[in-house]
Coordinates of C-alpha atoms and ligand atoms in Angstrom, one line a residue:
Chain A
M1 CA 215.1 238.2 55.3
T2 CA 214.6 240.5 52.3
E3 CA 211.8 241.5 50.0
A4 CA 213.3 239.1 47.5
S5 CA 212.1 236.0 49.4
F6 CA 208.6 237.4 49.5
P7 CA 207.6 238.3 45.9
G8 CA 204.9 240.9 45.6
L9 CA 205.4 242.3 49.1
V10 CA 206.9 245.7 50.0
V11 CA 208.2 247.4 53.0
P12 CA 205.6 250.0 54.1
R13 CA 207.2 253.4 53.9
P14 CA 205.4 255.9 56.1
K15 CA 205.5 259.5 54.9
L16 CA 206.3 261.0 58.3
P17 CA 208.3 264.1 59.0
R18 CA 211.5 262.8 60.7
P19 CA 212.1 264.3 64.1
R20 CA 214.4 267.2 63.6
R21 CA 217.0 268.6 66.1
R22 CA 216.2 272.0 67.5
E23 CA 219.5 273.4 66.4
V24 CA 218.8 272.4 62.8
T25 CA 215.4 274.1 62.9
L26 CA 217.0 277.3 64.4
A27 CA 219.7 277.3 61.8
L28 CA 217.2 277.0 58.9
R29 CA 215.0 279.7 60.4
T30 CA 217.9 282.2 60.7
A31 CA 219.3 281.3 57.3
G32 CA 216.7 283.4 55.4
P33 CA 217.2 286.7 57.1
L34 CA 221.0 286.2 57.1
A35 CA 220.9 285.4 53.3
L36 CA 219.1 288.7 52.8
L37 CA 221.7 290.6 54.8
G38 CA 224.5 288.8 52.9
G39 CA 222.9 289.7 49.6
W40 CA 222.6 293.3 50.6
W41 CA 226.3 293.4 51.8
L42 CA 227.5 291.8 48.6
A43 CA 225.5 294.1 46.4
S44 CA 226.9 297.2 48.2
A45 CA 230.5 295.8 48.2
T46 CA 230.5 295.1 44.5
G47 CA 229.0 298.5 43.7
V48 CA 225.8 297.1 42.2
L49 CA 223.9 299.0 44.8
S50 CA 225.2 302.6 44.9
P51 CA 225.2 304.4 48.3
D52 CA 222.7 307.0 47.0
V53 CA 220.1 304.3 46.5
L54 CA 220.8 302.3 49.6
A55 CA 223.7 302.6 52.1
S56 CA 225.8 299.5 52.7
P57 CA 225.2 297.5 55.9
L58 CA 228.3 298.8 57.6
T59 CA 227.3 302.5 57.0
V60 CA 223.9 301.7 58.3
L61 CA 225.4 300.1 61.4
D62 CA 227.4 303.2 61.9
A63 CA 224.3 305.4 61.6
A64 CA 222.5 303.2 64.0
R65 CA 225.4 303.5 66.5
E66 CA 225.4 307.2 66.1
L67 CA 221.6 307.5 66.6
W68 CA 221.8 305.2 69.6
S69 CA 224.6 307.0 71.3
D70 CA 223.0 310.5 71.1
G71 CA 219.7 309.0 72.4
Q72 CA 217.6 309.8 69.4
L73 CA 217.0 306.2 68.5
T74 CA 216.0 305.1 72.0
D75 CA 213.6 308.1 72.3
A76 CA 212.1 307.4 68.9
L77 CA 211.7 303.7 69.6
R78 CA 210.1 304.3 73.0
V79 CA 207.6 306.7 71.6
S80 CA 206.8 304.7 68.5
L81 CA 206.5 301.4 70.4
T82 CA 204.2 302.9 73.0
R83 CA 201.9 304.1 70.2
A84 CA 202.0 300.9 68.3
V85 CA 201.4 298.7 71.4
L86 CA 198.6 300.8 72.8
G87 CA 196.8 301.0 69.4
L88 CA 197.3 297.4 68.8
A89 CA 196.0 296.4 72.2
F90 CA 192.8 298.4 71.6
G91 CA 192.5 297.1 68.1
L92 CA 193.0 293.4 69.1
A93 CA 190.5 293.7 72.0
A94 CA 187.9 295.3 69.8
G95 CA 188.4 292.8 67.0
L96 CA 188.3 289.8 69.4
L97 CA 185.1 291.0 71.1
L98 CA 183.3 291.8 67.8
G99 CA 184.6 288.5 66.3
V100 CA 183.3 286.4 69.1
V101 CA 180.0 288.2 69.2
T102 CA 179.3 287.8 65.5
G103 CA 180.8 284.4 65.2
F104 CA 179.0 282.9 68.2
W105 CA 175.6 284.6 68.3
R106 CA 173.4 284.7 65.3
L107 CA 171.8 288.0 66.3
G108 CA 175.3 289.5 66.6
E109 CA 176.2 288.4 63.1
E110 CA 172.9 289.7 61.7
L111 CA 173.3 293.1 63.4
L112 CA 177.0 293.7 63.2
D113 CA 178.6 291.9 60.3
S114 CA 177.4 294.0 57.4
P115 CA 178.3 297.4 59.0
L116 CA 181.7 296.0 59.9
Q117 CA 182.3 294.6 56.5
L118 CA 181.4 298.1 55.1
L119 CA 183.8 299.9 57.5
R120 CA 186.5 297.3 56.7
A121 CA 186.4 298.2 53.0
L122 CA 187.4 301.8 53.8
P123 CA 191.1 302.3 53.3
F124 CA 192.2 303.6 56.7
L125 CA 194.8 305.8 55.1
S126 CA 192.0 307.9 53.7
L127 CA 190.7 308.4 57.2
V128 CA 193.9 310.2 58.3
P129 CA 192.6 313.8 57.4
L130 CA 189.2 313.1 59.0
F131 CA 190.8 311.8 62.2
M132 CA 192.8 315.0 62.4
V133 CA 189.6 317.0 62.3
W134 CA 187.8 314.8 64.8
F135 CA 190.5 314.0 67.3
G136 CA 193.0 316.9 66.7
I137 CA 196.7 316.3 66.0
G138 CA 197.5 314.9 69.4
E139 CA 198.6 311.5 70.6
S140 CA 195.0 310.1 70.7
A141 CA 194.4 310.6 67.0
R142 CA 197.5 308.4 66.3
I143 CA 196.5 305.7 68.7
I144 CA 192.9 305.6 67.5
L145 CA 194.1 305.3 63.9
I146 CA 196.3 302.3 64.7
A147 CA 193.5 300.8 66.7
V148 CA 191.0 301.2 63.9
A149 CA 193.4 299.7 61.3
T150 CA 194.2 296.7 63.5
T151 CA 190.6 295.9 64.5
F152 CA 189.5 294.5 61.2
P153 CA 192.0 291.7 60.5
M154 CA 191.5 290.5 64.0
Y155 CA 187.8 290.7 63.6
V156 CA 187.7 288.7 60.4
S157 CA 190.0 286.0 61.6
T158 CA 188.2 285.7 65.0
A159 CA 184.8 285.5 63.5
G160 CA 185.9 282.8 61.0
G161 CA 187.7 280.8 63.7
V162 CA 184.8 280.9 66.1
R163 CA 182.4 279.9 63.4
N164 CA 184.5 276.9 62.5
V165 CA 184.7 275.4 66.0
D166 CA 183.3 271.9 65.9
R167 CA 179.5 272.1 66.3
R168 CA 179.4 268.6 67.7
L169 CA 181.9 269.5 70.4
L170 CA 179.7 272.6 71.3
E171 CA 176.6 270.4 71.4
A172 CA 178.4 267.9 73.7
M173 CA 179.6 270.6 76.1
R174 CA 176.2 272.3 76.2
S175 CA 174.8 268.9 77.4
F176 CA 177.3 269.0 80.3
G177 CA 175.9 272.4 81.3
L178 CA 178.5 274.6 79.9
G179 CA 177.0 277.8 78.4
G180 CA 177.5 281.4 77.5
W181 CA 180.8 282.9 78.7
Q182 CA 182.0 279.6 80.1
L183 CA 181.6 277.9 76.8
V184 CA 183.3 280.7 75.0
R185 CA 186.3 280.8 77.3
Q186 CA 186.8 277.0 77.8
V187 CA 185.9 275.6 74.3
V188 CA 185.3 278.3 71.7
L189 CA 188.4 280.4 72.2
P190 CA 190.9 277.5 72.5
G191 CA 189.3 275.9 69.4
A192 CA 189.6 279.2 67.5
L193 CA 193.1 279.9 68.7
P194 CA 194.9 279.2 65.4
S195 CA 192.7 281.7 63.7
L196 CA 193.2 284.2 66.5
L197 CA 197.0 283.9 66.2
A198 CA 196.7 284.4 62.4
G199 CA 194.6 287.5 63.1
F200 CA 197.2 288.7 65.6
R201 CA 200.0 288.3 63.0
L202 CA 198.0 290.3 60.4
S203 CA 197.1 293.0 62.8
M204 CA 200.6 293.3 64.0
T205 CA 201.9 294.0 60.6
L206 CA 199.2 296.5 59.9
S207 CA 199.9 298.3 63.2
V208 CA 203.4 299.1 61.9
I209 CA 202.0 300.4 58.6
A210 CA 199.4 302.5 60.5
L211 CA 202.2 303.7 62.8
I212 CA 204.1 305.1 59.8
A213 CA 200.9 306.9 58.6
A214 CA 200.1 308.1 62.1
E215 CA 203.6 309.5 62.6
E216 CA 203.2 311.6 59.5
I217 CA 200.5 313.6 61.2
N218 CA 202.5 316.6 62.2
S219 CA 204.7 314.6 64.4
T220 CA 207.7 315.7 66.4
S221 CA 208.9 312.4 67.7
G222 CA 209.0 308.7 66.9
I223 CA 210.6 306.6 64.1
G224 CA 208.3 308.2 61.5
Y225 CA 209.6 311.6 62.5
L226 CA 213.1 310.4 62.3
M227 CA 212.4 309.1 58.8
T228 CA 210.8 312.4 57.6
Q229 CA 213.9 314.2 58.8
A230 CA 216.3 311.8 57.2
Q231 CA 214.3 312.1 54.0
S232 CA 214.7 315.9 53.9
F233 CA 218.5 315.5 54.4
S234 CA 218.8 312.6 52.0
R235 CA 220.4 310.4 54.6
T236 CA 219.7 307.0 53.1
D237 CA 221.7 305.4 56.0
I238 CA 219.2 306.7 58.6
L239 CA 216.3 305.8 56.4
S240 CA 217.7 302.3 56.2
V241 CA 218.1 302.1 60.0
C242 CA 214.4 302.9 60.3
V243 CA 213.3 300.4 57.7
L244 CA 215.4 297.8 59.4
I245 CA 213.8 298.6 62.7
Y246 CA 210.4 298.0 61.1
G247 CA 211.6 294.6 59.8
I248 CA 212.9 293.6 63.3
L249 CA 209.6 294.6 64.8
G250 CA 207.9 292.2 62.3
I251 CA 210.2 289.3 63.3
C252 CA 209.6 290.1 67.0
A253 CA 205.9 290.0 66.5
D254 CA 206.2 286.6 64.8
L255 CA 208.2 285.3 67.8
V256 CA 205.5 286.5 70.1
A257 CA 202.9 284.7 68.1
R258 CA 205.0 281.5 68.1
L259 CA 205.5 281.8 71.8
A260 CA 201.7 282.3 72.4
E261 CA 201.1 279.2 70.3
R262 CA 203.4 277.2 72.5
V263 CA 201.9 278.5 75.7
F264 CA 198.3 278.4 74.8
M265 CA 198.2 275.2 72.6
P266 CA 200.4 272.7 74.4
W267 CA 198.5 269.9 72.6
R268 CA 199.7 271.1 69.3
V269 CA 203.4 271.1 70.0
K270 CA 203.7 267.3 69.5
E271 CA 200.9 266.8 67.1
A272 CA 199.9 263.2 66.5
A273 CA 197.3 262.3 63.9
R274 CA 195.5 259.6 65.8
Chain B
M1 CA 201.7 228.9 50.6
S2 CA 201.6 232.5 49.5
V3 CA 202.2 235.1 52.1
A4 CA 200.4 238.5 52.4
V5 CA 202.0 239.8 55.5
H6 CA 205.4 238.9 57.0
I7 CA 206.5 240.5 60.3
E8 CA 209.6 239.5 62.2
G9 CA 211.3 241.0 65.3
L10 CA 209.1 244.1 65.1
R11 CA 209.8 246.7 67.8
R12 CA 208.1 250.0 68.5
T13 CA 209.1 252.2 71.4
F14 CA 207.3 255.2 72.8
G15 CA 209.5 257.0 75.3
T16 CA 211.1 254.2 77.4
R17 CA 208.3 251.6 76.9
S18 CA 208.5 249.1 74.1
V19 CA 204.8 248.7 73.0
L20 CA 205.7 246.1 70.4
D21 CA 208.8 244.0 71.3
G22 CA 210.1 241.3 69.0
L23 CA 206.7 240.6 67.5
A24 CA 206.5 238.0 64.7
L25 CA 203.4 237.3 62.5
D26 CA 202.7 235.8 59.1
I27 CA 199.3 236.1 57.3
R28 CA 198.6 234.0 54.2
R29 CA 196.8 235.5 51.2
G30 CA 193.1 235.4 51.8
E31 CA 193.4 234.6 55.5
F32 CA 191.3 236.3 58.1
V33 CA 193.3 237.0 61.3
A34 CA 191.6 238.5 64.4
L35 CA 193.9 240.3 66.9
L36 CA 192.8 240.6 70.5
G37 CA 194.5 242.3 73.4
A38 CA 193.8 244.5 76.4
S39 CA 193.5 248.2 76.0
G40 CA 196.9 249.9 75.4
T41 CA 198.7 246.8 74.3
G42 CA 199.7 248.2 70.9
K43 CA 197.1 246.7 68.5
T44 CA 196.4 250.0 66.8
T45 CA 200.2 250.7 66.7
L46 CA 200.7 247.4 64.9
L47 CA 197.9 248.2 62.4
R48 CA 199.3 251.7 61.8
I49 CA 202.7 250.3 61.0
L50 CA 201.2 247.8 58.5
G51 CA 199.3 250.7 57.0
A52 CA 202.4 252.8 56.6
L53 CA 201.0 255.4 59.1
D54 CA 203.7 254.8 61.7
R55 CA 207.3 253.7 61.6
P56 CA 208.8 250.6 63.3
D57 CA 211.9 251.1 65.4
A58 CA 213.3 247.7 64.4
G59 CA 212.4 244.5 62.6
T60 CA 211.2 243.4 59.2
V61 CA 207.7 244.3 58.0
L62 CA 206.5 243.2 54.5
V63 CA 203.0 244.0 53.2
P64 CA 201.3 243.9 49.8
E65 CA 201.2 247.1 47.7
A66 CA 197.4 247.3 47.7
R67 CA 196.1 247.7 51.3
T68 CA 193.4 249.7 52.9
I69 CA 192.3 250.7 56.4
V70 CA 189.0 251.0 58.1
F71 CA 189.5 253.1 61.3
Q72 CA 187.5 253.0 64.5
E73 CA 185.7 256.2 63.5
P74 CA 184.5 256.5 59.9
R75 CA 186.8 259.4 59.0
L76 CA 184.7 260.6 56.0
V77 CA 185.5 263.9 54.4
P78 CA 182.6 266.2 55.4
S79 CA 182.9 268.3 52.2
K80 CA 182.4 265.3 49.9
R81 CA 179.2 263.4 49.3
V82 CA 179.0 259.7 50.1
L83 CA 180.0 258.5 46.6
G84 CA 182.8 261.1 46.5
N85 CA 184.1 259.7 49.8
V86 CA 184.1 256.2 48.4
V87 CA 186.0 256.9 45.2
V88 CA 188.3 259.5 46.8
G89 CA 191.8 259.1 45.3
L90 CA 190.6 256.9 42.4
P91 CA 191.0 258.3 38.9
R92 CA 188.0 260.5 37.9
G93 CA 185.6 259.1 35.4
D94 CA 182.6 256.9 34.8
A95 CA 184.5 253.7 35.5
S96 CA 185.4 254.8 39.1
R97 CA 181.8 256.0 39.6
E98 CA 180.5 252.6 38.5
R99 CA 182.8 250.9 40.9
G100 CA 181.9 253.2 43.7
L101 CA 178.2 252.7 43.2
R102 CA 178.7 248.9 43.1
A103 CA 180.7 249.0 46.4
L104 CA 177.9 251.1 48.0
A105 CA 175.3 248.7 46.8
E106 CA 177.3 245.9 48.4
V107 CA 177.2 247.5 51.8
G108 CA 173.5 248.3 51.2
L109 CA 173.8 252.1 50.8
A110 CA 173.1 252.5 47.0
D111 CA 170.3 255.1 47.9
H112 CA 172.7 257.3 49.9
A113 CA 175.3 257.9 47.2
R114 CA 174.4 261.6 47.1
A115 CA 173.9 262.1 50.8
W116 CA 176.3 264.2 52.9
P117 CA 178.3 262.3 55.5
H118 CA 177.0 264.2 58.5
T119 CA 173.4 263.0 57.7
L120 CA 174.4 259.3 58.1
S121 CA 173.9 257.2 61.2
G122 CA 177.0 255.7 62.9
G123 CA 176.5 252.3 61.3
E124 CA 175.9 253.8 57.8
A125 CA 179.0 256.0 58.0
Q126 CA 181.0 252.9 59.0
R127 CA 179.6 251.0 56.1
V128 CA 180.7 253.8 53.8
A129 CA 184.2 253.6 55.2
L130 CA 184.0 249.8 54.5
A131 CA 182.9 250.5 50.9
R132 CA 185.8 253.0 50.5
A133 CA 188.2 250.3 51.7
L134 CA 186.8 247.6 49.5
V135 CA 186.5 249.6 46.2
R136 CA 190.3 249.6 45.9
E137 CA 190.3 245.8 45.8
P138 CA 193.0 245.5 48.5
E139 CA 195.1 242.4 49.0
L140 CA 195.3 243.4 52.7
L141 CA 192.4 244.9 54.6
L142 CA 193.2 246.4 58.0
L143 CA 190.3 246.8 60.3
D144 CA 190.7 248.7 63.6
E145 CA 187.7 248.0 65.9
P146 CA 185.4 249.0 63.0
F147 CA 182.3 248.0 64.9
A148 CA 183.2 249.2 68.3
A149 CA 181.0 252.3 68.2
L150 CA 177.9 250.4 67.0
D151 CA 174.9 249.0 68.9
A152 CA 174.8 245.3 69.4
L153 CA 172.3 244.6 66.6
T154 CA 174.0 246.7 64.0
R155 CA 177.3 245.2 65.0
L156 CA 176.0 241.6 64.3
K157 CA 174.7 242.8 60.9
M158 CA 178.0 244.4 60.2
Q159 CA 179.9 241.3 61.2
D160 CA 177.9 239.2 58.7
L161 CA 178.4 241.8 56.1
V162 CA 182.2 241.9 56.5
G163 CA 182.3 238.1 56.6
D164 CA 180.3 238.0 53.3
L165 CA 182.4 240.7 51.6
V166 CA 185.6 239.1 52.7
R167 CA 184.6 235.7 51.4
R168 CA 183.7 237.3 48.0
H169 CA 186.8 239.5 47.6
R170 CA 189.3 237.3 49.4
P171 CA 191.7 239.9 50.8
A172 CA 194.0 239.0 53.7
V173 CA 192.4 240.6 56.7
L174 CA 193.8 241.8 60.1
L175 CA 190.9 242.6 62.4
V176 CA 191.6 244.3 65.7
T177 CA 188.8 243.9 68.1
H178 CA 187.9 243.7 71.8
D179 CA 185.0 241.3 71.2
V180 CA 186.1 237.7 71.6
D181 CA 182.9 236.4 70.1
E182 CA 183.4 238.6 67.1
A183 CA 186.9 237.3 66.7
V184 CA 185.9 233.6 66.9
R185 CA 182.8 234.1 64.6
L186 CA 184.7 235.8 61.8
A187 CA 188.4 234.7 61.8
D188 CA 190.4 231.8 60.5
R189 CA 193.0 232.5 63.1
V190 CA 192.8 234.4 66.4
A191 CA 195.9 236.0 68.1
V192 CA 196.3 237.7 71.4
L193 CA 198.7 240.5 71.9
K194 CA 200.3 240.9 75.4
D195 CA 203.4 242.6 76.6
G196 CA 204.6 243.4 73.1
D197 CA 204.3 239.9 71.6
L198 CA 201.6 237.4 70.5
V199 CA 200.9 235.0 73.4
T200 CA 198.3 233.0 71.6
D201 CA 197.9 232.2 67.9
E202 CA 195.2 229.7 67.3
T203 CA 193.5 228.4 64.1
V204 CA 189.7 228.3 64.4
T205 CA 188.6 225.0 63.1
T206 CA 184.8 225.2 63.6
D207 CA 182.8 225.2 60.4
R208 CA 181.0 228.2 59.2
P209 CA 178.4 229.5 59.9
R210 CA 179.6 229.3 63.5
D211 CA 177.3 228.6 66.4
A212 CA 178.2 230.3 69.7
T213 CA 176.8 227.2 71.6
D214 CA 179.1 224.8 69.8
P215 CA 181.4 223.2 72.5
A216 CA 184.6 223.8 70.4
F217 CA 183.5 227.5 70.1
T218 CA 183.0 227.9 73.8
A219 CA 186.2 226.1 74.7
L220 CA 188.2 228.4 72.4
R221 CA 186.4 231.4 73.7
R222 CA 187.3 230.5 77.3
R223 CA 190.9 230.0 76.4
L224 CA 191.1 233.4 74.8
L225 CA 189.4 235.1 77.7
A226 CA 191.9 233.4 80.1
D227 CA 194.7 234.8 78.0
L228 CA 193.2 238.2 78.2
G229 CA 193.0 237.8 82.0
V230 CA 189.2 237.2 82.3
R231 CA 188.1 234.2 84.3
E232 CA 184.9 232.6 83.1
P233 CA 182.3 230.7 85.2
A234 CA 182.3 226.9 84.9
P235 CA 180.9 225.5 81.7
V236 CA 177.7 224.2 83.3
E237 CA 176.5 227.7 84.2
E238 CA 177.5 229.1 80.9
G239 CA 174.4 228.3 78.9
A240 CA 172.3 230.2 81.5
V241 CA 174.6 233.2 81.5
R242 CA 174.8 233.7 77.8
Ligands
ATP301 N1 202.2 258.8 69.5 C1 202.3 258.2 70.7 N2 203.1 258.7 71.7 C2 203.2 258.1 72.8 N3 202.7 257.0 73.2 C3 201.9 256.4 72.3 C4 201.6 256.9 71.0 N4 200.8 256.1 70.4 C5 200.5 255.1 71.2 N5 201.2 255.2 72.4 C6 201.1 254.3 73.5 O1 201.2 253.0 73.0 C7 200.4 252.1 73.7 C8 199.6 251.3 72.7 O2 198.7 252.1 72.0 P1 197.7 251.5 71.0 O3 196.8 252.7 70.5 O4 198.4 250.7 70.0 O5 196.8 250.6 71.9 P2 195.6 249.6 71.5 O6 196.1 248.3 71.8 O7 195.1 249.9 70.2 O8 194.6 250.0 72.6 P3 193.0 250.2 72.5 O9 192.5 248.8 72.5 O10 192.6 250.9 73.7 O11 192.7 250.9 71.2 C9 199.5 253.0 74.6 O12 199.9 252.8 75.9 C10 199.7 254.4 74.2 O13 199.7 255.3 75.3
MG302 MG1 193.3 250.9 69.4

């Protein structure tokens, strides 16, 4: 039986993504970063990239090993990560809280949204000198700076996501007696989760940028300090190690977001459009 | 005899269960086929395969190029007005607009062309979905329980409307429904899906408009219900029950 014996008829061809093996997905995902590394290595090996501009991957690896073995790298990482994670945690919590309040309650939006939009427009880097005056040059100033910087992306994404939760669903759940905090926790937050995770990703990136800025405040430890030192000695290999670490932190943050998606949104893993 | 749908040896498996298993069905051009079956027997799955929304695991499926679906829910785009929803995907311009307005008039919603979908009642929204399917002048119209969410009165009106429109435009129709009366009222042929294949495939011979008290009608109805696993009281009592 072919199409020929039934003129005018066709085989329906669904435009569906074919199920793909996990290994293939994994290979495709790692291909991009590996290609970047390969390009870097090739440029260094052929001399297109001179060592004064950027050290070759092997030199950078050597530098990393050296920093690792004398304990500088682990120290710097521990200090920097603590700052970033603490600041990010405060920032995410604040952004989440403010976003839910303004997205869910009209009064909250009327009262809070415009001041927050105003503050959001201030470039946080310009706040660094002010923060030094207000909070001193200690650890708290750095953490507060990171927290402030990461609050706003989380706030904007959360408020948008909460506002977009299906009104009819809320209406239905209210009729079953769900209200207030229960409604937020059981319906609103799961519904807004994709936006929350997008906000998390943005805040995460910003926390690293804020970390660099924060570690330039008269710092004596951390990756930023390591960079400042490398800069004064023109060690591009150490500078590259630090830059790479920032990149790896970015990828790790993405992995965390993906994992959170899997854990918190099991119904999205095998999505079916029925 | 010109064929609009040809299905042979169709199989669709979810996990280990073959929902459709060796199903065969032919629909002639302009023929109205109603498909009955208990919940979860794979009626929607069959319709989705015909509409190129799902993929068969084995078998031959042939359908016309021009085919449209009316889903169980209206599925209107909330950011488009009613007319925009009807002509969605058609080339922009006055010709499409005219056609859209004519289709809306046919389903009795000419006044609502500029309304937003969320302001429509359930029956109105479903009529818009019907207009959207008809405006493309399909050779095959796929209806998945299009009246299931409607009240009994609106449902009767919608059935008449669909019967009317189908007689005027003459597409081949596959109507999935749970309502045996609806199937017998509207269709040229009634099929029952069970355990992955059609167990019944009967031509309805009663003349239109069909009368539910006609003995041929009630006899067919009883046979179909028996195939679906519902036992009916004896014929004598039936007049009183219905
Ligand atoms: N994407 C899917 N993944 C797994 N199982 C599925 C999927 N789609 C359908 N099924 C299963 O296939 C069976 C048939 O589903 P289908 O929606 O076709 O039933 P139906 O006959 O339309 O039922 P109803 O009358 O209740 O609408 C069901 O048991 C359902 O659980
Ligand atoms: Mg169904």
